[in-house]
Amino acid sequence: MLVESKMLTLHRNAFLSYVLLLTLTGADFYKTYDGYKILRVTLESEADYETIIDLESGDFFEIFSEPSSKFLDILVAPKNIARCERVLKSQNLSVQVLNKNVGLSVRRQRSIQQSSPYVTVGSFSYTAYHRLTVMYDHLDAAAARHSDKAETFNLTNMSTYEGRKIQAIRITSNVTSPASRERPLVWIDGGIHAREWVSPATVMYLIDSLLGEQEQGRSDDVTPLLEKFQFVVAPCINSDGYEYTHQMDRLWRKTRKPSGCKNKNELYPGEDPFDQENVKIVKTYLEEQRDKLKVYLSYHSYSQLFLLPLGYSLDPTPDREHHVKVGKAVVAAVYSRHQKNYIAQSFAEMYPASGVSADWTYEDLNVTDSYTIELRPEYLGEDHDFQFELPEEQILGTAEENFEGLLAVLNNVKEL
Ligand SMILES: *[C@@H]1O[C@H](CO)[C@@H](O)[C@H](O)[C@H]1NC(C)=O
Ligand SMILES: *[C@@H]1O[C@H](CO)[C@@H](O)[C@H](O)[C@H]1NC(C)=O
Ligand SMILES: *[C@@H]1O[C@H](CO)[C@@H](O)[C@H](O)[C@H]1NC(C)=O
Ligand SMILES: *[C@@H]1O[C@H](CO)[C@@H](O)[C@H](O)[C@H]1NC(C)=O
Ligand SMILES: [Zn+2]
């Protein structure tokens, strides 16, 4: 009896500390997405696209995919599903259920995050999605190992909304020499949209490959590039949002305001409340570097697309032919690694979407080679059990094929 009651007390204490732990880590409040569905709406015309944008302002679903093809994927909460299907039907829009319970993929990834040491500084790998401090620590350590060709720094002295600095790494041969600062600048960013976790992971891999930590057999390809260019790479430019997706809401993203969609200056490029300060930081840095900036690459997910300027307008740009040529080279290079099909196109070929940051660098900063890349999974694939929650075992493949894509861009830069 005594023993039993002591055990009960032990159990109770263990239970209480478990509850306390959950509360302290916020795990208790992690949004489950149980019963949420993703619906794929077929768009026959631009009017259909407008209809969806109008309906979204009614706040009973959220546009989920980047609007870049003849479908839109929307995320619908359980309480809105019946109404949503009714309204879409009344608009004669055809709808297919893509993912019938988003909660499953969110829970799967959450349990991996919780049961592993992936939050520990020093544990960086390409088999997990890491927290910000783990990625930044890896950058600092890699820069220290390669001090002849890499240095980390913070973009401007400004901080994000939640007070973080945006860390970047500059990679080029003889990095400390003043001459290296005059080289044509290649900008690469990831993580502008918080929930697109494979984006920071892929951009980290590009960094490691430029440093020779990955892709070790490819120094013949990489070394000349480090002599020709300086790379400035910021793997996670929406750091506040990224941490929020790890702690509170895997799929967090602000509802897009339709009123902003047609005006690129109003929209550019913030779509999330957390990234307003981030946007200012990136913009300030890029404006400072505009004389040297020759390539702008922004990594997103999902859809497997290589997007050419412009995103918001149907007018062909004067560089159309060049962009199509680069697109073909990138698609072939990406395919060569793991036989994944990416499609090169401009957003606007399908439906004019909101402006994207690559439009701003193309038009306002005069960067001819400005592109947006949408990583795995593919848009039209068979496997619809995950969208932004790309399984961890696909990180490496995604990153490797995009290393090939990066080389293809760099070997085709128009203006130096
Ligand atoms: C939907 O289609 C029906 C039958 O073709 C038509 O009568 C109706 O006007 C259409 N509704 C809308 C909103 O286009
Ligand atoms: C960047 O900012 C962080 C946070 O303020 C600081 O700890 C770090 O040392 C800075 N990095 C560099 C290279 O200045
Ligand atoms: C790098 O610096 C070394 C000496 O510090 C110099 O000999 C070499 O030419 C430089 N290389 C480049 C590509 O600037
Ligand atoms: C943009 O680039 C083109 C070609 O290099 C050049 O002729 C033009 O003056 C540039 N415009 C601005 C605003 O920098
Ligand atoms: Zn995105």
Coordinates of C-alpha atoms and ligand atoms in Angstrom, one line a residue:
M1 CA 0.0 0.0 0.0
L2 CA 2.7 2.4 1.0
V3 CA 4.8 1.4 -2.0
E4 CA 1.8 1.8 -4.2
S5 CA 1.0 5.3 -3.0
K6 CA 4.7 6.3 -3.3
M7 CA 4.6 5.1 -6.9
L8 CA 1.4 7.0 -7.5
T9 CA 3.1 10.2 -6.2
L10 CA 6.1 9.5 -8.5
H11 CA 3.8 9.1 -11.4
R12 CA 2.0 12.2 -10.5
N13 CA 5.1 14.2 -10.3
A14 CA 6.4 12.8 -13.6
F15 CA 3.1 13.7 -15.1
L16 CA 3.1 17.2 -13.7
S17 CA 6.6 17.9 -15.0
Y18 CA 5.6 16.5 -18.3
V19 CA 2.7 18.9 -18.4
L20 CA 4.9 21.7 -17.3
L21 CA 7.5 20.9 -20.0
L22 CA 4.8 20.9 -22.6
T23 CA 3.6 24.3 -21.4
L24 CA 7.0 25.8 -21.3
T25 CA 7.9 24.6 -24.8
G26 CA 4.6 25.7 -26.2
A27 CA 4.0 22.1 -27.5
D28 CA 0.6 22.2 -25.9
F29 CA -0.5 25.0 -28.2
Y30 CA 1.0 23.7 -31.5
K31 CA -1.8 24.0 -34.0
T32 CA -3.0 20.5 -35.0
Y33 CA -4.7 21.0 -38.3
D34 CA -6.9 18.0 -37.6
G35 CA -9.6 17.7 -40.2
Y36 CA -8.3 20.5 -42.3
K37 CA -8.4 19.7 -46.0
I38 CA -6.6 21.0 -49.1
L39 CA -8.8 21.4 -52.1
R40 CA -7.5 21.9 -55.6
V41 CA -9.5 24.3 -57.7
T42 CA -9.2 24.1 -61.4
L43 CA -9.0 27.5 -63.1
E44 CA -10.4 27.9 -66.6
S45 CA -9.9 31.6 -66.9
E46 CA -8.5 34.6 -65.2
A47 CA -12.0 35.3 -64.0
D48 CA -11.9 32.1 -62.0
Y49 CA -8.7 33.3 -60.4
E50 CA -10.3 36.6 -59.5
T51 CA -13.3 34.7 -58.0
I52 CA -11.0 32.8 -55.7
I53 CA -9.1 35.9 -54.7
D54 CA -12.5 37.5 -53.9
L55 CA -13.7 34.5 -52.0
E56 CA -10.5 34.3 -50.0
S57 CA -11.3 37.7 -48.5
G58 CA -14.4 36.1 -47.0
D59 CA -11.8 34.4 -44.7
F60 CA -13.2 30.9 -44.9
F61 CA -10.2 29.4 -46.7
E62 CA -6.7 30.3 -47.4
I63 CA -4.8 30.1 -50.7
F64 CA -2.1 27.5 -50.1
S65 CA -0.1 27.1 -53.2
E66 CA 1.8 29.8 -55.0
P67 CA -0.5 30.9 -57.8
S68 CA 1.5 29.6 -60.6
S69 CA -0.4 27.1 -62.7
K70 CA -3.9 26.3 -63.8
F71 CA -4.8 25.1 -60.4
L72 CA -5.0 26.7 -57.0
D73 CA -4.7 24.7 -53.8
I74 CA -6.7 26.1 -50.9
L75 CA -6.6 25.2 -47.2
V76 CA -10.0 24.9 -45.5
A77 CA -10.8 24.5 -41.8
P78 CA -13.2 21.7 -40.9
K79 CA -16.0 24.1 -39.9
N80 CA -15.9 25.8 -43.4
I81 CA -15.6 22.8 -45.6
A82 CA -19.3 22.3 -46.4
R83 CA -19.8 26.0 -47.1
C84 CA -16.7 26.3 -49.1
E85 CA -17.6 23.4 -51.4
R86 CA -21.1 24.9 -51.8
V87 CA -19.8 28.3 -52.8
L88 CA -17.2 27.0 -55.2
K89 CA -19.8 24.8 -56.8
S90 CA -22.1 27.8 -57.2
Q91 CA -19.3 29.5 -59.1
N92 CA -19.0 26.5 -61.4
L93 CA -15.4 25.9 -60.2
S94 CA -14.4 22.3 -60.2
V95 CA -12.8 21.0 -57.0
Q96 CA -10.8 18.0 -56.1
V97 CA -9.8 16.9 -52.5
L98 CA -6.0 16.9 -52.5
N99 CA -5.3 16.2 -48.9
K100 CA -8.1 15.0 -46.7
N101 CA -6.5 15.6 -43.4
V102 CA -3.6 18.0 -43.1
G103 CA -3.3 17.1 -39.4
L104 CA -1.6 13.8 -40.3
S105 CA 1.4 15.3 -42.1
V106 CA 1.7 18.1 -39.6
R107 CA 1.6 15.7 -36.6
R108 CA 4.1 13.3 -38.3
Q109 CA 6.7 16.1 -38.7
R110 CA 6.0 17.5 -35.3
S111 CA 6.7 14.2 -33.6
I112 CA 10.0 13.9 -35.5
Q113 CA 11.0 17.4 -34.3
Q114 CA 10.1 16.5 -30.7
S115 CA 11.8 13.2 -30.5
S116 CA 15.1 14.1 -31.9
P117 CA 18.1 16.2 -31.0
Y118 CA 17.6 18.5 -34.0
V119 CA 17.3 21.6 -31.8
T120 CA 20.8 21.1 -30.4
V121 CA 23.5 23.4 -31.7
G122 CA 26.1 21.4 -33.6
S123 CA 23.6 18.8 -34.8
F124 CA 23.2 20.3 -38.3
S125 CA 22.4 17.7 -41.0
Y126 CA 20.5 17.2 -44.2
T127 CA 18.2 14.6 -42.7
A128 CA 16.2 17.1 -40.6
Y129 CA 14.7 20.6 -40.6
H130 CA 16.7 22.6 -38.1
R131 CA 16.0 25.5 -35.9
L132 CA 17.4 28.8 -36.7
T133 CA 20.2 28.7 -34.1
V134 CA 21.4 25.4 -35.4
M135 CA 21.6 26.7 -38.9
Y136 CA 23.4 29.9 -37.9
D137 CA 25.8 28.0 -35.7
H138 CA 26.6 25.8 -38.7
L139 CA 27.2 28.9 -40.9
D140 CA 29.6 30.4 -38.3
A141 CA 31.5 27.1 -38.0
A142 CA 31.8 26.6 -41.7
A143 CA 33.0 30.2 -42.2
A144 CA 35.6 29.7 -39.5
R145 CA 36.8 26.5 -41.3
H146 CA 37.1 28.3 -44.6
S147 CA 38.2 31.8 -43.5
D148 CA 40.0 32.3 -46.8
K149 CA 36.7 32.3 -48.7
A150 CA 33.8 32.9 -46.3
E151 CA 32.7 35.3 -43.7
T152 CA 29.3 35.6 -41.9
F153 CA 27.7 38.9 -41.2
N154 CA 24.4 40.4 -40.3
L155 CA 22.5 42.2 -43.0
T156 CA 22.4 45.8 -42.0
N157 CA 22.3 46.8 -38.3
M158 CA 18.5 46.6 -38.2
S159 CA 16.6 43.8 -36.4
T160 CA 13.5 41.9 -37.3
Y161 CA 10.1 42.5 -35.6
E162 CA 11.0 40.1 -32.9
G163 CA 14.5 41.5 -32.5
R164 CA 16.6 39.0 -34.5
K165 CA 19.4 39.9 -36.9
I166 CA 19.3 38.3 -40.3
Q167 CA 22.5 36.4 -40.8
A168 CA 24.2 36.0 -44.1
I169 CA 27.4 34.5 -45.4
R170 CA 29.6 36.0 -48.1
I171 CA 31.6 33.5 -50.1
T172 CA 34.3 34.3 -52.6
S173 CA 38.0 33.6 -53.1
N174 CA 40.2 35.9 -51.0
V175 CA 37.2 37.0 -49.1
T176 CA 39.1 39.5 -46.9
S177 CA 40.7 41.3 -49.9
P178 CA 39.0 44.6 -50.8
A179 CA 39.1 43.5 -54.4
S180 CA 36.7 40.7 -53.7
R181 CA 34.1 43.2 -52.8
E182 CA 34.1 44.5 -56.3
R183 CA 33.1 41.2 -57.9
P184 CA 29.7 40.7 -59.4
L185 CA 27.4 39.8 -56.6
V186 CA 25.1 36.7 -56.6
W187 CA 22.3 37.0 -54.0
I188 CA 20.6 33.8 -52.8
D189 CA 17.8 33.8 -50.2
G190 CA 15.6 31.2 -48.6
G191 CA 12.8 31.1 -46.1
I192 CA 10.9 34.3 -47.1
H193 CA 7.8 32.3 -46.4
A194 CA 8.0 30.7 -43.0
R195 CA 6.4 27.3 -43.7
E196 CA 8.5 26.5 -46.8
W197 CA 11.0 24.5 -44.7
V198 CA 12.8 22.9 -47.5
S199 CA 13.9 26.3 -48.8
P200 CA 16.3 27.2 -45.9
A201 CA 17.5 23.6 -45.9
T202 CA 18.3 23.8 -49.7
V203 CA 20.0 27.1 -49.4
M204 CA 22.2 25.8 -46.6
Y205 CA 23.2 23.0 -48.9
L206 CA 24.2 25.5 -51.7
I207 CA 26.4 27.3 -49.1
D208 CA 28.1 24.1 -48.1
S209 CA 28.6 23.2 -51.7
L210 CA 30.2 26.5 -52.5
L211 CA 32.5 25.9 -49.5
G212 CA 33.4 22.4 -50.7
E213 CA 31.8 20.8 -47.6
Q214 CA 29.3 19.1 -49.9
E215 CA 29.7 18.3 -53.5
Q216 CA 33.3 17.6 -52.8
G217 CA 34.0 16.2 -56.3
R218 CA 32.9 19.4 -58.0
S219 CA 35.7 21.8 -57.1
D220 CA 36.4 22.2 -60.9
D221 CA 33.0 23.7 -61.3
V222 CA 32.9 25.7 -58.1
T223 CA 36.4 27.2 -57.8
P224 CA 36.2 29.3 -60.9
L225 CA 32.8 30.7 -59.7
L226 CA 34.4 31.8 -56.5
E227 CA 37.0 33.7 -58.4
K228 CA 34.4 35.3 -60.7
F229 CA 31.6 36.1 -58.3
Q230 CA 31.0 37.0 -54.7
F231 CA 28.0 35.1 -53.2
V232 CA 25.9 36.6 -50.5
V233 CA 23.6 34.0 -49.1
A234 CA 20.9 34.5 -46.5
P235 CA 19.2 31.1 -45.8
C236 CA 16.4 32.3 -43.6
I237 CA 15.2 35.8 -44.2
N238 CA 11.9 35.4 -42.4
S239 CA 13.6 34.2 -39.2
D240 CA 10.7 35.2 -36.9
G241 CA 8.2 33.4 -39.0
Y242 CA 10.4 30.3 -39.4
E243 CA 10.8 30.0 -35.6
Y244 CA 7.0 30.4 -35.2
T245 CA 6.4 27.5 -37.6
H246 CA 8.6 25.3 -35.3
Q247 CA 7.0 26.5 -32.1
M248 CA 3.3 27.2 -32.7
D249 CA 1.9 26.7 -36.2
R250 CA 3.5 24.6 -38.9
L251 CA 1.6 26.2 -41.7
W252 CA 1.5 29.8 -40.4
R253 CA 0.9 32.5 -43.0
K254 CA -1.0 35.7 -43.0
T255 CA -4.2 35.9 -45.1
R256 CA -3.3 37.7 -48.3
K257 CA -5.2 40.9 -48.8
P258 CA -6.6 41.0 -52.4
S259 CA -6.3 44.8 -52.5
G260 CA -2.5 44.4 -52.4
C261 CA -2.3 42.0 -55.3
K262 CA -2.2 44.2 -58.2
N263 CA 0.3 46.7 -56.9
K264 CA 3.7 45.3 -56.7
N265 CA 5.1 48.2 -54.7
E266 CA 2.5 47.9 -52.1
L267 CA 2.9 44.2 -51.9
Y268 CA 6.6 43.7 -52.3
P269 CA 7.6 41.4 -51.0
G270 CA 6.0 41.1 -47.6
E271 CA 3.1 38.7 -47.3
D272 CA 3.4 37.9 -43.6
P273 CA 3.2 40.4 -40.8
F274 CA 6.4 39.0 -39.3
D275 CA 8.5 39.8 -42.3
Q276 CA 7.9 43.5 -42.7
E277 CA 11.1 44.4 -40.9
N278 CA 12.9 41.5 -42.7
V279 CA 11.8 42.9 -46.0
K280 CA 13.2 46.3 -45.1
I281 CA 16.5 44.8 -44.1
V282 CA 16.9 42.8 -47.3
K283 CA 15.8 45.8 -49.5
T284 CA 18.3 48.1 -47.8
Y285 CA 21.1 45.7 -48.2
L286 CA 20.3 45.0 -51.9
E287 CA 20.0 48.7 -52.7
E288 CA 23.4 49.3 -51.2
Q289 CA 24.8 46.6 -53.4
R290 CA 22.9 47.4 -56.5
D291 CA 25.9 48.3 -58.7
K292 CA 27.3 44.9 -58.1
L293 CA 24.2 42.8 -57.9
K294 CA 24.0 40.6 -61.0
V295 CA 22.0 37.5 -60.0
Y296 CA 19.0 37.3 -57.7
L297 CA 17.7 33.9 -56.7
S298 CA 14.9 33.3 -54.2
Y299 CA 14.0 29.8 -53.1
H300 CA 10.4 28.8 -52.2
S301 CA 8.3 25.7 -52.1
Y302 CA 6.3 23.9 -53.5
S303 CA 5.5 23.1 -57.2
Q304 CA 8.9 22.4 -58.9
L305 CA 9.0 25.5 -60.9
F306 CA 11.7 27.8 -62.2
L307 CA 9.9 31.1 -62.5
L308 CA 11.0 33.8 -64.9
P309 CA 10.2 37.5 -64.6
L310 CA 7.6 38.9 -64.5
G311 CA 5.2 37.7 -61.9
Y312 CA 2.6 40.4 -62.1
S313 CA 2.4 41.3 -65.7
L314 CA 1.8 39.5 -69.0
D315 CA 4.0 41.9 -71.0
P316 CA 7.0 40.1 -72.3
T317 CA 10.2 41.6 -71.0
P318 CA 13.0 42.6 -73.3
D319 CA 15.0 39.8 -71.8
R320 CA 12.4 37.1 -72.6
E321 CA 14.7 35.1 -74.9
H322 CA 17.5 35.1 -72.3
H323 CA 15.2 34.0 -69.5
V324 CA 13.8 31.2 -71.6
K325 CA 17.3 30.0 -72.4
V326 CA 18.3 30.0 -68.7
G327 CA 15.1 28.3 -67.8
K328 CA 15.8 25.5 -70.3
A329 CA 19.4 25.1 -69.0
V330 CA 18.2 24.9 -65.4
V331 CA 15.5 22.4 -66.0
A332 CA 17.9 20.1 -67.9
A333 CA 20.5 20.4 -65.2
V334 CA 18.1 19.8 -62.3
Y335 CA 16.7 16.8 -64.2
S336 CA 20.1 15.3 -64.7
R337 CA 20.6 14.7 -61.0
H338 CA 17.5 12.8 -59.8
Q339 CA 15.2 12.9 -62.9
K340 CA 12.8 15.3 -61.3
N341 CA 10.8 17.5 -63.7
Y342 CA 10.8 21.2 -62.9
I343 CA 9.0 23.5 -65.3
A344 CA 10.4 26.9 -66.4
Q345 CA 7.7 29.5 -66.9
S346 CA 6.7 33.0 -65.8
F347 CA 3.9 33.2 -63.3
A348 CA 2.1 35.5 -65.6
E349 CA 2.0 33.0 -68.5
M350 CA -0.8 31.4 -66.6
Y351 CA -2.4 34.1 -64.5
P352 CA -1.0 37.4 -63.4
A353 CA -0.2 37.0 -59.7
S354 CA 1.0 39.3 -57.1
G355 CA 4.5 40.8 -57.6
V356 CA 7.4 38.8 -56.2
S357 CA 10.7 40.0 -55.0
A358 CA 12.4 38.8 -58.2
D359 CA 10.2 41.3 -60.1
W360 CA 11.5 44.1 -57.9
T361 CA 15.1 43.2 -58.4
Y362 CA 14.5 42.7 -62.1
E363 CA 12.7 46.0 -62.7
D364 CA 13.8 48.4 -60.0
L365 CA 17.4 47.1 -59.4
N366 CA 18.0 46.2 -63.0
V367 CA 19.1 42.6 -62.3
T368 CA 18.5 40.8 -65.5
D369 CA 19.0 37.3 -64.0
S370 CA 16.3 37.5 -61.3
Y371 CA 14.5 34.2 -60.6
T372 CA 12.2 32.5 -58.2
I373 CA 12.6 28.7 -57.6
E374 CA 9.8 26.6 -56.3
L375 CA 11.2 23.4 -54.8
R376 CA 9.7 19.9 -54.2
P377 CA 7.1 18.4 -54.0
E378 CA 5.8 18.7 -57.5
Y379 CA 2.5 20.3 -58.3
L380 CA 1.0 17.6 -60.4
G381 CA 2.5 14.6 -58.7
E382 CA 0.7 11.6 -57.5
D383 CA 1.6 12.0 -53.9
H384 CA -0.5 14.6 -52.2
D385 CA 0.0 13.6 -48.6
F386 CA 2.2 16.5 -47.9
Q387 CA 2.7 19.9 -49.4
F388 CA 4.9 22.2 -47.4
E389 CA 5.7 19.3 -45.0
L390 CA 8.1 17.6 -47.5
P391 CA 9.5 14.5 -45.7
E392 CA 13.0 14.8 -44.3
E393 CA 14.3 12.1 -46.5
Q394 CA 13.7 14.3 -49.6
I395 CA 15.8 17.3 -48.3
L396 CA 19.1 16.0 -49.7
G397 CA 17.7 15.1 -53.2
T398 CA 16.0 18.4 -53.5
A399 CA 19.2 20.2 -52.5
E400 CA 21.4 18.2 -54.8
E401 CA 19.3 18.8 -57.9
N402 CA 19.2 22.5 -57.1
F403 CA 23.0 22.7 -56.8
E404 CA 22.9 21.6 -60.5
G405 CA 20.3 24.3 -61.2
L406 CA 22.5 26.9 -59.5
L407 CA 25.5 26.1 -61.7
A408 CA 23.3 26.3 -64.8
V409 CA 22.2 29.8 -63.8
L410 CA 25.7 30.9 -63.1
N411 CA 27.0 29.6 -66.4
N412 CA 24.4 31.6 -68.3
V413 CA 24.6 35.0 -66.6
K414 CA 23.8 37.7 -69.1
E415 CA 25.5 40.8 -67.7
L416 CA 28.6 41.0 -65.7
Ligands
LIG1 C1 -22.9 27.9 -63.8 O1 -23.3 27.1 -64.8 C2 -24.7 27.1 -65.0 C3 -25.1 26.1 -66.1 O2 -24.1 26.1 -67.1 C4 -25.2 28.5 -65.4 O3 -26.6 28.6 -65.6 C5 -24.7 29.5 -64.3 O4 -25.0 30.8 -64.7 C6 -23.3 29.4 -64.0 N1 -22.9 30.2 -62.9 C7 -21.9 31.0 -62.8 C8 -21.7 31.8 -61.5 O5 -21.1 31.2 -63.7
LIG2 C1 24.9 39.2 -35.6 O1 24.0 39.5 -34.6 C2 23.9 38.6 -33.5 C3 22.8 39.0 -32.6 O2 22.9 40.4 -32.3 C4 25.3 38.6 -32.9 O3 25.3 37.7 -31.8 C5 26.3 38.2 -33.9 O4 27.6 38.2 -33.3 C6 26.3 39.1 -35.1 N1 27.2 38.5 -36.1 C7 28.2 39.2 -36.6 C8 29.0 38.4 -37.6 O5 28.4 40.4 -36.3
LIG3 C1 44.5 36.0 -53.4 O1 45.5 36.6 -52.5 C2 46.8 36.1 -52.7 C3 47.7 36.7 -51.7 O2 47.0 37.0 -50.5 C4 47.2 36.4 -54.1 O3 48.5 35.8 -54.4 C5 46.2 35.9 -55.1 O4 46.5 36.3 -56.4 C6 44.8 36.3 -54.8 N1 43.9 35.7 -55.7 C7 42.9 36.3 -56.2 C8 42.0 35.5 -57.1 O5 42.6 37.5 -56.0
LIG4 C1 20.1 48.9 -66.5 O1 21.0 48.1 -67.2 C2 21.1 48.5 -68.5 C3 22.0 47.5 -69.2 O2 23.1 47.2 -68.4 C4 21.7 49.9 -68.6 O3 21.8 50.3 -69.9 C5 20.8 50.8 -67.8 O4 21.3 52.1 -67.7 C6 20.5 50.3 -66.4 N1 19.5 51.1 -65.7 C7 19.6 51.5 -64.4 C8 18.5 52.3 -63.9 O5 20.6 51.3 -63.8
ZN5 ZN 6.9 31.1 -51.0

